[in-house]
Each structure stands twice: as structure tokens, then as C-alpha cells.
XYZ file of C-alpha atoms in Angstrom:
712
model
C 89.648 161.385 86.992
C 85.999 160.555 87.490
C 85.321 161.864 90.975
C 85.919 165.044 92.921
C 87.886 163.041 95.493
C 90.340 162.013 92.761
C 91.055 165.641 91.878
C 91.414 166.543 95.550
C 93.771 163.609 96.082
C 95.898 164.634 93.113
C 96.310 168.170 94.464
C 97.189 166.774 97.865
C 100.018 164.768 96.347
C 101.261 167.796 94.448
C 101.251 169.969 97.602
C 102.639 167.311 99.906
C 105.114 169.751 101.461
C 102.273 171.704 103.088
C 100.876 168.538 104.627
C 104.335 167.371 105.687
C 105.013 170.662 107.456
C 101.739 170.560 109.403
C 102.083 166.873 110.254
C 105.698 167.341 111.273
C 104.892 170.262 113.572
C 102.017 168.391 115.232
C 104.108 165.236 115.578
C 107.089 167.076 117.040
C 104.946 169.020 119.520
C 103.122 165.933 120.795
C 106.372 163.959 120.873
C 108.055 166.537 123.123
C 105.046 166.918 125.409
C 104.697 163.139 125.737
C 108.373 162.620 126.508
C 108.344 165.448 129.048
C 105.122 164.253 130.697
C 106.370 160.667 130.948
C 109.539 161.871 132.612
C 107.833 164.420 134.857
C 105.224 161.955 136.131
C 107.575 158.979 136.382
C 107.632 157.340 139.850
C 111.433 157.322 139.501
C 111.378 161.126 139.441
C 108.554 161.774 141.880
C 110.203 159.764 144.645
C 113.034 162.328 144.843
C 110.967 165.462 144.149
C 109.047 166.276 147.335
C 105.489 167.529 146.963
C 105.509 171.321 147.028
C 109.309 171.494 146.810
C 111.204 174.025 144.715
C 112.547 171.373 142.334
C 109.075 170.125 141.462
C 107.867 173.708 140.987
C 110.756 174.402 138.620
C 109.987 171.270 136.616
C 106.335 172.283 136.359
C 107.203 175.858 135.407
C 109.410 174.787 132.507
C 106.777 172.240 131.469
C 104.146 174.988 131.246
C 106.541 177.004 129.082
C 107.084 173.985 126.831
C 103.336 173.360 126.484
C 102.645 177.007 125.640
C 105.520 177.075 123.178
C 104.431 173.900 121.401
C 100.797 175.072 121.338
C 101.672 178.426 119.769
C 104.048 176.693 117.356
C 101.327 174.280 116.217
C 98.756 177.060 115.869
C 101.210 178.968 113.690
C 101.872 175.918 111.497
C 98.115 175.349 111.161
C 97.497 178.960 110.171
C 100.237 178.732 107.562
C 98.747 175.503 106.219
C 95.249 176.951 105.803
C 96.601 180.125 104.237
C 98.330 178.042 101.596
C 95.246 175.842 101.298
C 92.933 178.825 100.760
C 93.867 179.299 97.096
C 93.012 175.692 96.389
C 89.672 175.953 98.249
C 88.771 179.203 96.493
C 89.521 177.739 93.075
C 87.270 174.751 93.724
C 84.461 177.068 94.858
C 84.880 179.187 91.720
C 84.589 176.053 89.581
C 81.283 175.096 91.219
C 82.267 172.759 94.047
C 79.988 172.985 97.053
C 81.186 173.820 100.519
C 79.780 170.495 101.676
C 82.065 168.615 99.276
C 85.111 170.618 100.341
C 84.299 170.265 104.012
C 83.910 166.490 103.720
C 87.267 166.127 101.967
C 89.001 168.517 104.321
C 87.647 166.742 107.413
C 88.848 163.387 106.086
C 92.365 164.571 105.405
C 92.601 166.554 108.659
C 91.364 163.554 110.640
C 93.901 161.257 109.004
C 96.739 163.762 109.336
C 96.071 164.774 112.946
C 95.367 161.282 114.239
C 98.435 159.848 112.530
C 100.831 162.608 113.600
C 99.513 162.940 117.158
C 99.231 159.187 117.574
C 102.799 158.699 116.395
C 103.972 161.407 118.781
C 102.262 159.732 121.743
C 103.529 156.278 120.816
C 107.131 157.407 120.312
C 107.281 159.866 123.220
C 107.831 157.246 125.907
C 110.511 155.357 123.907
C 112.255 158.693 123.256
C 112.380 159.575 126.960
C 113.508 156.033 127.794
C 116.262 156.191 125.128
C 117.586 159.551 126.352
C 117.461 158.299 129.936
C 119.406 155.157 129.014
C 122.042 157.230 127.233
C 122.413 159.315 130.374
C 122.670 156.198 132.513
C 125.435 154.785 130.325
C 127.356 158.083 130.160
C 126.828 159.575 133.645
C 125.799 157.082 136.308
C 123.851 153.846 136.560
C 122.256 152.703 139.807
C 119.294 150.563 140.781
C 117.149 153.598 141.537
C 117.857 154.951 138.035
C 115.581 152.384 136.412
C 112.994 154.545 134.649
C 109.387 153.618 135.373
C 106.351 155.097 133.662
C 102.991 156.036 135.089
C 100.139 155.289 132.632
C 98.331 158.405 133.860
C 101.152 160.503 132.400
C 99.735 159.819 128.933
C 96.606 161.780 129.824
C 98.586 165.016 129.371
C 99.615 164.366 125.733
C 96.131 162.994 125.028
C 94.600 166.289 126.145
C 97.205 168.186 124.140
C 96.467 166.053 121.073
C 92.769 166.709 121.560
C 93.502 170.427 121.548
C 95.440 170.104 118.281
C 92.698 168.072 116.588
C 89.895 170.407 117.688
C 91.960 173.420 116.677
C 92.567 171.978 113.198
C 88.868 171.202 112.676
C 87.870 174.671 113.871
C 90.346 176.458 111.630
C 89.436 174.234 108.679
C 85.713 174.841 109.076
C 86.296 178.571 109.416
C 88.323 178.677 106.198
C 85.448 177.090 104.241
C 82.656 179.155 105.808
C 83.890 182.347 104.218
C 81.546 183.701 101.604
C 83.795 185.861 99.416
C 85.580 183.611 96.940
C 88.066 186.324 95.959
C 89.103 186.752 99.611
C 89.628 183.012 99.896
C 91.747 182.889 96.735
C 93.913 185.811 97.859
C 94.309 184.622 101.453
C 97.713 183.064 100.786
C 99.020 186.392 99.493
C 97.833 188.478 102.422
C 100.497 189.844 104.681
C 100.367 190.485 108.386
C 101.941 193.935 108.587
C 102.736 195.650 111.839
C 101.738 199.232 112.292
C 104.391 201.849 112.907
C 106.239 201.070 116.116
C 107.650 204.046 118.059
C 111.351 203.841 118.724
C 110.747 204.196 122.448
C 109.319 200.664 122.406
C 112.873 199.319 122.690
C 114.103 201.056 125.868
C 110.655 200.915 127.504
C 110.511 197.201 126.741
C 113.847 196.675 128.469
C 112.632 198.584 131.531
C 109.411 196.566 131.660
C 111.391 193.326 131.441
C 113.573 194.339 134.371
C 110.546 195.514 136.337
C 108.663 192.262 135.691
C 111.598 190.069 136.711
C 112.127 192.005 139.940
C 108.416 192.107 140.804
C 107.846 188.465 139.917
C 110.715 187.347 142.110
C 110.192 189.766 144.995
C 106.418 189.926 145.430
C 105.945 186.420 146.894
C 108.430 187.382 149.626
C 106.609 190.669 150.203
C 103.306 188.835 150.612
C 104.802 186.323 153.020
C 106.877 188.709 155.127
C 104.588 191.740 155.309
C 101.072 190.422 154.653
C 101.604 187.027 156.303
C 99.970 185.407 153.300
C 101.067 182.523 151.099
C 99.315 183.408 147.822
C 98.577 180.759 145.170
C 101.410 180.221 142.682
C 99.209 181.324 139.796
C 98.600 184.690 141.429
C 102.254 185.486 141.989
C 102.961 184.609 138.350
C 100.864 187.647 137.355
C 103.699 189.912 138.463
C 105.863 188.522 135.669
C 103.440 189.934 133.068
C 105.300 193.265 132.711
C 108.347 191.253 131.667
C 106.307 189.429 129.014
C 104.839 192.705 127.724
C 108.271 194.305 127.710
C 109.717 191.334 125.855
C 107.001 191.648 123.203
C 107.724 195.371 122.831
C 111.445 194.720 122.588
C 110.953 192.132 119.842
C 108.529 194.405 117.986
C 111.058 197.199 118.030
C 113.816 194.871 116.853
C 111.768 193.472 113.948
C 110.354 196.803 112.756
C 112.995 199.397 113.621
C 116.157 197.511 114.400
C 118.930 198.981 116.540
C 121.247 200.444 113.930
C 119.798 203.945 113.582
C 118.573 205.637 110.400
C 121.673 204.827 108.351
C 121.302 201.132 109.085
C 117.569 201.375 108.458
C 118.012 202.422 104.812
C 120.845 199.971 104.302
C 118.535 197.069 105.271
C 115.413 198.550 103.695
C 114.358 195.419 101.775
C 114.802 192.871 104.566
C 113.271 195.218 107.159
C 110.246 195.884 104.950
C 109.679 192.185 104.324
C 109.924 191.506 108.046
C 107.265 194.145 108.683
C 104.844 192.496 106.285
C 105.065 189.188 108.169
C 105.557 190.860 111.512
C 102.719 189.532 113.651
C 103.481 185.848 113.315
C 107.218 186.537 113.343
C 107.109 188.391 116.654
C 104.831 185.748 118.195
C 107.257 183.013 117.201
C 110.232 185.008 118.437
C 108.452 185.484 121.775
C 107.864 181.733 122.083
C 111.456 181.013 121.091
C 112.809 183.445 123.685
C 110.720 181.933 126.474
C 111.661 178.375 125.479
C 115.349 179.217 125.378
C 115.101 180.873 128.781
C 113.421 177.734 130.164
C 116.096 175.534 128.595
C 118.905 177.526 130.166
C 117.100 177.649 133.517
C 116.989 173.843 133.545
C 120.580 173.488 132.319
C 121.925 175.753 135.081
C 120.783 173.330 137.790
C 123.578 170.833 137.147
C 126.606 173.194 137.196
C 125.242 175.163 140.156
C 124.596 172.036 142.197
C 127.889 170.320 141.334
C 130.071 173.388 141.788
C 128.423 174.390 145.063
C 128.510 170.865 146.462
C 132.032 170.203 145.207
C 133.471 173.399 146.641
C 131.789 173.048 150.035
C 132.910 169.422 150.315
C 136.482 170.189 149.301
C 136.692 172.948 151.926
C 135.703 170.732 154.833
C 138.343 170.820 157.567
C 137.361 167.349 158.818
C 137.726 164.287 156.575
C 135.308 162.070 158.492
C 132.427 163.173 160.726
C 129.476 161.173 161.976
C 127.086 161.507 164.889
C 124.562 159.203 166.515
C 122.151 159.060 169.397
C 123.830 157.744 172.496
C 121.174 155.066 172.972
C 122.483 153.328 169.828
C 124.877 150.377 169.851
C 127.321 152.260 167.628
C 130.888 151.530 166.544
C 133.563 152.381 169.093
C 136.962 153.933 168.407
C 138.698 150.512 168.421
C 136.127 149.260 165.881
C 136.882 152.159 163.533
C 140.633 151.768 163.979
C 140.421 148.053 163.200
C 138.408 148.767 160.049
C 140.965 151.384 159.025
C 143.772 148.852 159.446
C 141.905 146.374 157.224
C 141.775 148.978 154.445
C 145.309 150.267 155.163
C 144.092 153.736 156.130
C 146.100 155.782 158.641
C 144.043 157.875 161.072
C 146.036 161.004 161.935
C 143.688 162.753 164.384
C 140.662 161.822 166.457
C 138.145 163.908 168.417
C 134.854 163.146 170.142
C 132.182 165.214 171.849
C 128.720 164.633 173.232
C 125.931 167.093 172.564
C 122.510 167.350 174.168
C 119.123 167.637 172.466
C 117.280 170.461 174.218
C 114.092 172.352 173.565
C 114.407 175.868 172.152
C 112.060 178.796 171.716
C 110.961 180.453 168.489
C 108.190 181.997 166.454
C 105.440 179.590 165.406
C 103.523 180.188 162.183
C 99.879 179.274 162.736
C 98.444 178.724 159.262
C 94.829 179.105 158.166
C 93.469 177.802 154.864
C 91.389 180.223 152.806
C 89.937 180.493 149.319
C 92.798 182.751 148.204
C 95.704 180.894 149.728
C 97.095 180.335 153.205
C 97.421 183.057 155.818
C 99.357 182.775 159.042
C 99.816 184.487 162.348
C 103.004 184.560 164.373
C 103.097 183.447 167.967
C 106.102 183.275 170.241
C 106.504 179.945 172.019
C 108.963 179.215 174.763
C 109.106 175.609 173.565
C 108.902 175.197 169.797
C 111.525 172.749 168.524
C 114.868 171.216 169.480
C 118.538 171.799 168.757
C 121.713 169.930 169.605
C 123.676 171.912 172.185
C 127.463 171.764 172.539
C 129.550 173.233 175.315
C 132.076 175.851 174.250
C 134.980 173.698 175.433
C 133.763 170.674 173.449
C 133.277 172.847 170.367
C 136.821 174.184 170.713
C 138.202 170.692 171.251
C 136.709 169.161 168.123
C 137.156 172.146 165.802
C 140.403 173.701 167.034
C 138.626 177.013 167.662
C 139.182 179.398 170.544
C 135.628 180.457 171.329
C 134.818 181.991 174.694
C 131.224 182.505 175.837
C 130.249 184.442 178.925
C 127.672 182.898 181.273
C 124.127 183.438 180.048
C 125.139 183.670 176.368
C 125.032 181.297 173.399
C 126.174 181.223 169.780
C 124.404 179.810 166.759
C 126.396 177.855 164.168
C 126.047 178.817 160.485
C 127.683 177.370 157.403
C 131.013 178.823 156.278
C 129.375 181.211 153.808
C 126.347 182.077 155.948
C 124.076 181.242 153.018
C 121.683 178.787 154.683
C 120.568 180.265 158.017
C 117.271 178.349 157.848
C 119.236 175.139 158.470
C 120.594 176.479 161.753
C 119.045 176.620 165.210
C 118.448 180.375 164.919
C 118.745 183.029 167.600
C 117.834 180.994 170.667
C 116.881 182.923 173.818
C 115.171 180.238 175.941
C 116.255 176.619 176.451
C 114.294 173.766 178.040
C 115.402 170.375 179.312
C 112.347 168.362 178.228
C 113.248 165.466 180.544
C 113.562 167.399 183.808
C 111.617 170.528 182.869
C 114.513 172.836 183.816
C 114.692 176.112 181.840
C 117.245 178.897 181.302
C 117.314 182.177 179.391
C 120.322 183.208 177.307
C 121.410 186.104 175.134
C 122.543 185.122 171.614
C 125.878 186.547 170.469
C 127.366 186.701 166.976
C 127.124 183.299 165.264
C 130.157 181.197 164.421
C 130.745 179.546 161.071
C 131.365 175.825 160.763
C 129.453 174.077 157.988
C 129.877 170.544 159.281
C 128.133 171.415 162.557
C 125.339 173.596 161.213
C 122.171 173.043 163.214
C 124.007 172.915 166.523
C 124.122 175.657 169.164
C 126.968 176.486 171.573
C 126.516 177.259 175.272
C 128.795 178.448 178.047
C 130.279 175.453 179.880
C 128.578 176.200 183.204
C 125.201 176.818 181.580
C 125.571 173.633 179.545
C 126.388 171.522 182.604
C 123.419 172.924 184.523
C 120.751 172.607 181.814
C 121.776 169.095 180.685
C 121.520 167.404 184.069
C 119.147 164.451 184.041
C 119.074 163.901 180.256
C 118.545 160.285 179.164
C 120.556 158.713 176.308
C 117.865 159.259 173.652
C 118.238 163.015 174.258
C 121.976 163.057 173.634
C 124.087 162.776 170.483
C 127.714 161.769 170.184
C 129.995 163.334 167.552
C 133.064 161.604 166.124
C 135.538 163.532 163.946
C 138.836 162.283 162.511
C 141.279 162.874 159.676
C 143.302 160.421 157.621
C 146.734 160.602 156.007
C 145.561 160.007 152.417
C 141.990 161.086 151.782
C 141.984 160.071 148.125
C 142.913 156.469 148.977
C 140.332 156.154 151.738
C 137.221 155.662 149.584
C 136.848 151.869 150.188
C 137.255 152.477 153.911
C 134.704 155.329 153.853
C 132.207 153.132 152.034
C 132.648 150.245 154.480
C 132.419 152.563 157.492
C 129.227 154.115 156.144
C 127.579 150.706 155.740
C 128.700 149.699 159.251
C 127.193 152.851 160.724
C 123.894 152.098 158.993
C 123.991 148.498 160.256
C 124.565 149.680 163.841
C 121.674 152.174 163.736
C 118.346 151.089 165.176
C 114.826 151.591 163.799
C 114.187 154.439 166.251
C 116.634 156.666 164.288
C 115.475 155.551 160.834
C 113.980 159.021 160.433
C 113.772 161.940 158.018
C 116.332 164.769 158.325
C 113.779 167.288 159.640
C 112.391 164.879 162.237
C 112.398 166.720 165.565
C 111.679 164.982 168.916
C 110.295 168.130 170.580
C 108.090 168.995 167.612
C 106.932 165.392 167.614
C 105.857 165.477 171.254
C 104.055 168.801 170.809
C 102.274 167.734 167.621
C 101.198 164.368 168.996
C 99.821 166.135 172.057
C 97.928 168.604 169.850
C 96.942 166.525 166.795
C 97.486 162.918 167.776
C 100.202 162.177 165.183
C 103.447 163.580 163.805
C 103.683 164.093 160.055
C 107.411 163.198 159.885
C 107.101 159.862 161.642
C 108.123 157.103 159.211
C 104.588 155.772 158.822
C 103.296 159.237 157.815
C 106.056 160.392 155.436
C 104.610 159.272 152.120
C 101.163 160.571 153.031
C 102.637 164.069 153.366
C 104.756 163.909 150.208
C 108.136 163.003 151.736
C 110.454 160.175 150.783
C 110.674 157.258 153.165
C 113.975 156.366 154.827
C 114.944 152.721 154.457
C 118.086 151.058 155.825
C 117.803 148.495 153.039
C 118.532 151.233 150.456
C 121.550 153.120 151.838
C 122.775 154.077 148.354
C 119.525 155.665 147.220
C 119.218 159.418 146.742
C 116.399 159.556 149.277
C 118.546 157.943 151.969
C 121.740 159.890 151.259
C 119.958 163.252 151.138
C 117.322 162.830 153.841
C 118.597 160.520 156.609
C 118.927 162.530 159.815
C 122.184 160.822 160.828
C 123.848 160.693 157.403
C 127.660 160.823 157.952
C 129.819 163.524 156.373
C 132.728 161.716 154.721
C 134.671 164.002 152.407
C 135.885 161.362 149.958
C 132.512 159.613 149.871
C 130.638 162.829 149.147
C 133.191 163.966 146.565
C 133.151 160.666 144.720
C 129.444 159.903 144.808
C 127.834 163.334 144.501
C 126.788 162.627 140.931
C 125.458 159.226 141.965
C 123.508 160.703 144.864
C 122.047 163.513 142.758
C 121.753 161.476 139.555
C 117.961 161.628 139.314
C 117.953 165.402 139.729
C 120.790 165.874 137.261
C 119.324 163.676 134.572
C 115.850 165.147 134.948
C 116.985 168.732 134.461
C 119.370 167.797 131.649
C 116.480 166.023 129.924
C 114.253 169.092 130.342
C 116.974 171.320 128.903
C 117.365 169.059 125.870
C 113.614 169.068 125.217
C 113.404 172.872 125.363
C 116.553 173.386 123.282
C 115.180 170.975 120.670
C 111.872 172.860 120.562
C 113.742 176.146 120.154
C 115.818 174.813 117.262
C 112.862 173.288 115.407
C 110.645 176.369 115.803
C 113.401 178.752 114.745
C 114.367 176.628 111.736
C 110.741 176.252 110.629
C 109.998 179.949 110.978
C 113.131 180.983 109.066
C 112.317 178.558 106.256
C 108.719 179.747 105.944
C 109.812 183.389 105.846
C 112.304 182.549 103.128
C 109.815 180.555 101.065
C 107.161 183.243 101.458
C 109.567 185.861 100.113
C 111.077 183.664 97.396
C 109.078 185.429 94.675
C 110.231 188.842 95.951
C 113.854 187.752 95.791
C 113.304 186.422 92.306
C 111.903 189.799 91.233
C 114.874 191.585 92.796
C 117.244 189.289 90.943
C 115.550 190.116 87.650
C 115.812 193.819 88.490
C 119.579 193.461 88.716
C 120.206 193.038 92.449
C 123.562 191.274 92.969
C 123.698 188.041 94.891
C 125.725 189.684 97.649
C 122.855 192.095 98.304
C 120.271 189.321 98.204
C 122.363 187.251 100.581
C 122.641 190.196 102.964
C 118.867 190.635 102.863
C 118.255 186.950 103.603
C 120.833 187.053 106.383
C 119.149 190.134 107.860
C 115.834 188.296 108.118
C 117.219 184.999 109.411
C 119.503 186.690 111.934
C 116.624 188.646 113.460
C 114.410 185.585 113.735
C 117.155 183.327 115.081
C 119.778 185.424 116.814
C 117.588 188.037 118.508
C 115.634 185.483 120.639
C 118.928 183.719 121.336
C 120.629 186.870 122.578
C 117.631 188.212 124.495
C 116.706 184.861 126.069
C 120.301 184.180 127.139
C 120.870 187.595 128.692
C 117.506 187.637 130.450
C 117.773 184.232 132.060
C 121.361 184.787 133.183
C 120.413 188.142 134.705
C 117.380 186.562 136.390
C 119.455 183.658 137.697
C 121.987 186.130 139.098
C 119.117 187.929 140.826
C 117.947 184.648 142.370
C 121.448 183.776 143.588
C 122.005 187.261 145.006
C 118.874 187.234 147.159
C 119.016 183.502 147.910
C 120.980 183.865 151.138
C 120.755 185.996 154.240
C 122.350 188.487 154.034
C 121.940 189.026 150.299
C 124.969 188.498 148.101
C 126.811 186.030 145.906
C 128.745 183.476 147.936
C 132.055 182.095 146.622
C 130.457 178.749 145.725
C 127.596 180.522 143.943
C 130.121 182.689 142.102
C 131.930 179.566 140.949
C 128.636 178.087 139.810
C 127.734 181.229 137.874
C 131.086 181.054 136.065
C 130.383 177.434 135.150
C 126.949 178.510 133.886
C 128.733 181.010 131.632
C 130.744 178.151 130.172
C 127.489 176.261 129.542
C 126.154 179.341 127.731
C 129.338 179.505 125.666
C 129.066 175.865 124.549
C 125.346 176.089 123.782
C 125.859 179.381 121.932
C 128.419 177.758 119.653
C 125.974 174.933 118.891
C 123.127 177.362 118.237
C 125.383 179.439 115.987
C 126.149 176.337 113.924
C 122.402 175.657 113.677
C 121.939 179.266 112.582
C 124.540 178.866 109.836
C 122.870 175.698 108.583
C 119.483 177.433 108.626
C 120.895 180.411 106.725
C 122.297 178.134 104.035
C 118.979 176.309 103.714
C 117.019 179.559 103.389
C 119.561 180.926 100.908
C 119.253 177.802 98.794
C 115.435 177.935 98.899
C 115.299 181.598 97.823
C 118.293 182.975 95.968
C 119.545 179.749 94.393
C 116.165 178.428 93.299
C 115.330 178.506 89.603
C 112.942 181.189 88.469
C 109.452 179.848 87.675
């Protein structure tokens, strides 16, 4: 070899595993971030995730966790690479090589490695997300709206992330060469990262801090909104989760250093515990990242069973097979039209009921919002005319539902869903009603609400009060309800589909509106601001999906059309189709986070094993039996792999239970939520089996790399 570069190249070939590990970690991190970003910013996804909605916030939250996890993972791999590289650098310096020569060679190889690995990750990220999406489409559901489209701007996120990796590698490489003490450089690869003595109270205190952080993080936004009348920025409310993160770190520290088996167990696992202590800092950091990633993966995976179980149970419990309503100014299907269509599809209608409701103005508390530098504040102001609700007379309600409700004059009853879990979808406690056509007004006293999910949003009045307040209403301020049952629900799907399309065809452009569109709110807002944000021409500008009669099978139409019918068999059969974008998005996110967890855990276990290979070899020469060595290896791998798995699983399930408990009003777990939580447990069981198999494979790999390797 004639040149210094030749020697450097030869050593690079000999130590190719170090380069492969660093390149693989960088490639995998950028690949995951690219795939996630392409999916998250896809127009296919954004059209069904409203701006500022909870679903989009959840997607962003898990994405932040994935970015932090991949960043920490890459930093760890880089630190490990330069620690192993330090002996080589120190030897060259001892032999007379200049720092300039080493820096030039190091920059060249880092540039080639980082650009190649990051570039490959960016290039393959979009095909990976497209491939996973296509697999989902072939296995779950395939519709026109499921065609995945990419936004070129989505690639800016992985480009920034790749820039961070490249700059981080150059910084760490330059720092490793700038050191002046050659002996320190040579010995860098043998330095440990011990943890100081950790008090045993770290464990229980860590658990308490975790619980405190989860409760504060979930509850404080509500405290700010309810008591301070302030919508704080999302980043500020996230601060209250910090105690949970600190507690998690303390819990992992205690587990790595002290364990949970008491003094007897401590001396039994003396070797493995001591070795864990000497690599404790990086180990605990990786375990923290793994725990957070696993929690994010489970959080995303719970969306599907919770949504399907809740929707499936509520649909199955509907007392009415077919229900649709329409404004009375529409040229809608008549009873003979529906009966004729039923005959064409050989469907027997067994019962039929109709009722006409009236759209009246109602009172309520208005939230007057004010933008500020630290969020949005609001003041509450009672208004006698705030919004609208569809009013039904008590006799009509009894006729169409089979109930026996009696309301005294001057009283009214709100309608909630069967479980009382979504009061915000109802009309609320109305005390003042206005006929916006004639200007007539009445005051009422609300009584205990009734429960009937299919009519949630309506309000019931005494017959005499209803007749008096509805005089003079024009057709556009009235809605007609049609309810009927059939002999064989399961066989009525073709009929339900045809009836749905006919209802859409008979609906005019004036009712081609979003579900929250309110005629009273519209009049008030146009009078005050000159436009209404939920009018069709303003929907997209304010982050809402547009409603289009030409796309009746789209998720946007099925979920957000104000006059969407409630057909039991249609909703049961096509729930997955309607929610397909949501389902596939969250399943994709879960897969990405689970994959990151597996790769990080496997890599960390392998590096711990390889780092301690010489120690195990010494123990073997001192007479330690293979059973003891295997137990020591298992003790290390199990802590690195199983502890984050157990902690992350328990924490996220407890947190999800907390969310479900306080999700409704009053607080509690509804039957449908309980069913969903049981299904989530089955998801945990399946994933746990898979992760255990990965753990066994990892244990075998580490065992082979340490105990079974030939002594040097």
C-alpha cells in the first residue's frame, strides 16, 4: 500500500460491520420517517382528517414520538460507531498521521455513508408506504377514494431529518478527532458508561410520577378550558406530561440497576446486573425510547378495535332498521315509492311510521373567543337565540318510537344516545325557543332527558306547546322523519343501497350541506360577519371536507352529510368501507412504530452482547458453566427487551382506560367502550406473542454472538 488512503480503506473493509450498523440505523430511521410523512401528508389522508380535529392531533403526536425515537436511536448508533472508531483513530495518531489526514478521510467516508443511507431511505420510503397501503387495500377494502396520492412537500420532512443526521455525524466525527490525548482516544472504545448508585425508592416514586403525569397531562387542558376559559397551545399542555417521562426514566433506572427481586435476587444476578450498570446510560435512554415508541404503537392500534366495536354494537342495537329524514321542501320519495322499490328487491316491510319535526331556534351559552399570544381565551354570554334544533311533539315521538312519554305544558326533554356518552351531539338543556319565521317565543323547563340514539339532536315538546310555537313555519324549516322495519334485515342490503342512492338523487343542492350546518347559526353569522363558515363554498377554506352528491360512497359524504340515512344493514356492512382511510392510516402508524421498537430493541441487545463478549469469554475460561452464562445473557436481554414491553403496554392501556372513563358525561365506561377495551386486550395479547417470539430470536442471536463464539 503506497498511500494513507489505501491503509484507511483496508481497515474500513476489515471493520465493515461498524459501518453497516451505522448505515443501517440511518437508513431505517429515514425510511420510517419518510414513509410516515408521505402517509401523514397525503391528500388521501388529509381529506378525511379535519384541520384541528382529534384524529389529526393523534397522528401528529405519534409522529413526534417516532421522530424523537428515530433521532435518539441514530444518535446512539453514531456514538457507538465513533467509540469503536476511536481506537483506529488513536493508533493512526500514534503512528504519526496528522489530524488533517484523518479528518479528510473521515469526512469522505461519512459523506458517502450518510448520503447513501439517507438517500436510499428517502427514495424507498414512498414505495414502502405505497406497498403497505396496497396490501391493506387488497386485504381490507378497496374503493376509489383509497387511491393513495403523495404530496411532494411531504419529502421536506425526511430531508430535514436527513440533514440533522448528516450534520450530527460530521459534528461527532470532528469532535472525536479534535481530542488531544492520544491515550484517551485509544481507550475510548473500552470506556463504560456506569450509572451511579440508584436508591431503591426510585422505583415506587417513578410509578407515582408516571401516574401523576398521565393524570395531569390529560386533565389540565380541561381545567384550563373550564375554569380559566383559556384554550392553551398544545405544546404548553404537553408540559404536564413531563412528570410521567421523569417517572418512567426513574423506573427504568431502578429496573436496570437494582431490579425488583430483592437482595437475594440481586446476588443471584450479580454478573448480568453489574454489566448492565456499566452500560447503563445508553441502555436506559434506549429503553425509554422503546417504551415511548411501543406506547405510541399501541395507541394507534387501539383506534381500529375501539371504532369498530363501538360502531358495531351501537348499530346492532338500533330498534329501527331504516330511518331517514329530509327537509319538507324537498321532492323526496313517498311511501308508495319506497314500497315499490322494496317489492323490486323482494323485501317485506313489516312496520312503517312517519313524523314531522320543526326546526326552531334555541337558546344557549355562546363562547366569544379572543386570539392572544398565549392561546385563545373566551368569555361566556347567554343568548336567547343561539342555534337551532329539530323539535318533535311528545305524541309524535311516542308514535314513532313506541315510547310512553308524557310532558306537562311548559316542559321539554332533550334526547341523548342510549349510553348518554355524547351529550355534545344533542340539543342540550333548552329553556327558550324561538320561531324564526314568525318571531314567536316561549320559555320551557327542561326535564330529565330521554335516550334514543337514532334521534339524538332532536328535542321533545308538550303537544300544545309544539302546536303553538310551530304555527307559520315554512317547509324549509320543517323536517320529515320516516322509520320502518323489514322482515329480513340481512337480506335487505341491495334494497338499502338502492334506497340510499334514490334519497341522494331526490335531495336538492340546498341540503347538500355539512352535518353541523345550522340555519339559525347561518343567519346570525351572516348578519354579523357577512358569511357562514359551513356554507359549501367556505368548507375547504376552514378545513372541512366538502359534501358532493357525485361521491355518495366516499367517507366524507357518509360521515358528514347532514341528512345521511341510518340504515342498519348498510351501516353494518359498510362500516369498514366508510372508515377505511382512518383504519388504514392508524394501522400503518402502528406498524411503523412497532417496527421501530423491534429494530431498536434488537440492535441494543446485540450491541450489549457484543460489548460484553470478552467478559463472557473470561468467565468461560474461569470455569463458569454454560447454563450460568446463558442465564446472565438472558438477564441482560430480558431487561432491555421485556421491561419496555411490559411498562409500555401497561402504561398505555391504563392511559387509554383513563381517556375512555372521562370521555363521556357523566364519567364512566359505557358498554360499547367496555367491549372495545376487551378487544384492545386481545390486540395486546396477539402483539405480545409476536414480540415474545422476537425476544426469543434476539436472545438466540445474542447467545450465539457471545457464549458460542470462539475464543480469540
